[in-house]
Amino acid sequence: MILELGANDMLRGFEPSVTRAALVMILTQPRSSADCRASCCGVRTQPSRGDEYKSAFAAMFSGLASEHDVLFYPAFDDAFVDDAQLKLPDGLHPTAAGIEAVVTRILPKVEVLDRRARHRDR
């Protein structure tokens, strides 16, 4: 399982604790299965939210990964967020090329996740 959720919560200004509670539920339910391995991906926070909010959101993702012993990728959107040609006109979502950039960047973590699943170790 590759979990990348929370960006819309951030854009809407939800408190990180609300998003965190939802992500904990998502991380714990499938992990009760011995066959499930997980990775958690963070996202970059919008500068308009301020430094305190940005820090709280970033810490939420890394903290969840640590607490639940899952692989962590700090910001899946780093692959496209600074390149207008890799984003749709909304300025938020990746184009097909942006998705390719995400896959290229995250692939090493996915390969580690795959090895863990095959060897059933965490």
Short mmCIF file of C-alpha atoms in Angstrom, two decimals, residues 42-89:
data_model
loop_
_atom_site.label_atom_id
_atom_site.label_comp_id
_atom_site.label_asym_id
_atom_site.label_seq_id
_atom_site.Cartn_x
_atom_site.Cartn_y
_atom_site.Cartn_z
CA GLY A 42 4.09 13.38 2.36
CA VAL A 43 3.30 16.48 0.34
CA ARG A 44 4.71 19.97 0.26
CA THR A 45 2.63 22.48 2.15
CA GLN A 46 1.48 25.68 0.54
CA PRO A 47 3.49 28.72 1.63
CA SER A 48 0.30 30.72 2.18
CA ARG A 49 -0.50 28.63 5.25
CA GLY A 50 2.41 29.93 7.29
CA ASP A 51 5.49 28.33 8.83
CA GLU A 52 3.77 26.81 11.88
CA TYR A 53 1.13 25.06 9.78
CA LYS A 54 3.76 23.95 7.27
CA SER A 55 5.91 22.44 10.04
CA ALA A 56 2.95 20.70 11.67
CA PHE A 57 1.85 19.12 8.40
CA ALA A 58 5.37 17.97 7.47
CA ALA A 59 5.92 16.52 10.94
CA MET A 60 2.60 14.68 10.73
CA PHE A 61 3.69 12.62 7.72
CA SER A 62 7.15 11.75 8.99
CA GLY A 63 5.75 11.02 12.45
CA LEU A 64 3.13 8.65 11.08
CA ALA A 65 5.73 6.77 9.07
CA SER A 66 7.95 6.42 12.11
CA GLU A 67 5.17 5.45 14.52
CA HIS A 68 3.74 2.84 12.17
CA ASP A 69 7.08 1.53 10.93
CA VAL A 70 6.41 2.22 7.27
CA LEU A 71 8.65 3.53 4.53
CA PHE A 72 8.53 7.29 4.12
CA TYR A 73 8.81 9.51 1.07
CA PRO A 74 8.80 13.18 2.16
CA ALA A 75 6.99 14.90 -0.70
CA PHE A 76 5.64 13.04 -3.71
CA ASP A 77 4.81 16.32 -5.41
CA ASP A 78 8.43 17.52 -5.40
CA ALA A 79 8.71 15.89 -8.82
CA PHE A 80 6.36 18.39 -10.44
CA VAL A 81 5.41 21.22 -8.09
CA ASP A 82 8.13 23.63 -9.28
CA ASP A 83 7.72 22.95 -13.00
CA ALA A 84 4.72 24.57 -14.68
CA GLN A 85 5.07 22.22 -17.69
CA LEU A 86 4.49 19.24 -15.40
CA LYS A 87 1.30 20.68 -13.87
CA LEU A 88 -2.23 20.97 -15.16
CA PRO A 89 -3.68 24.47 -15.61
#
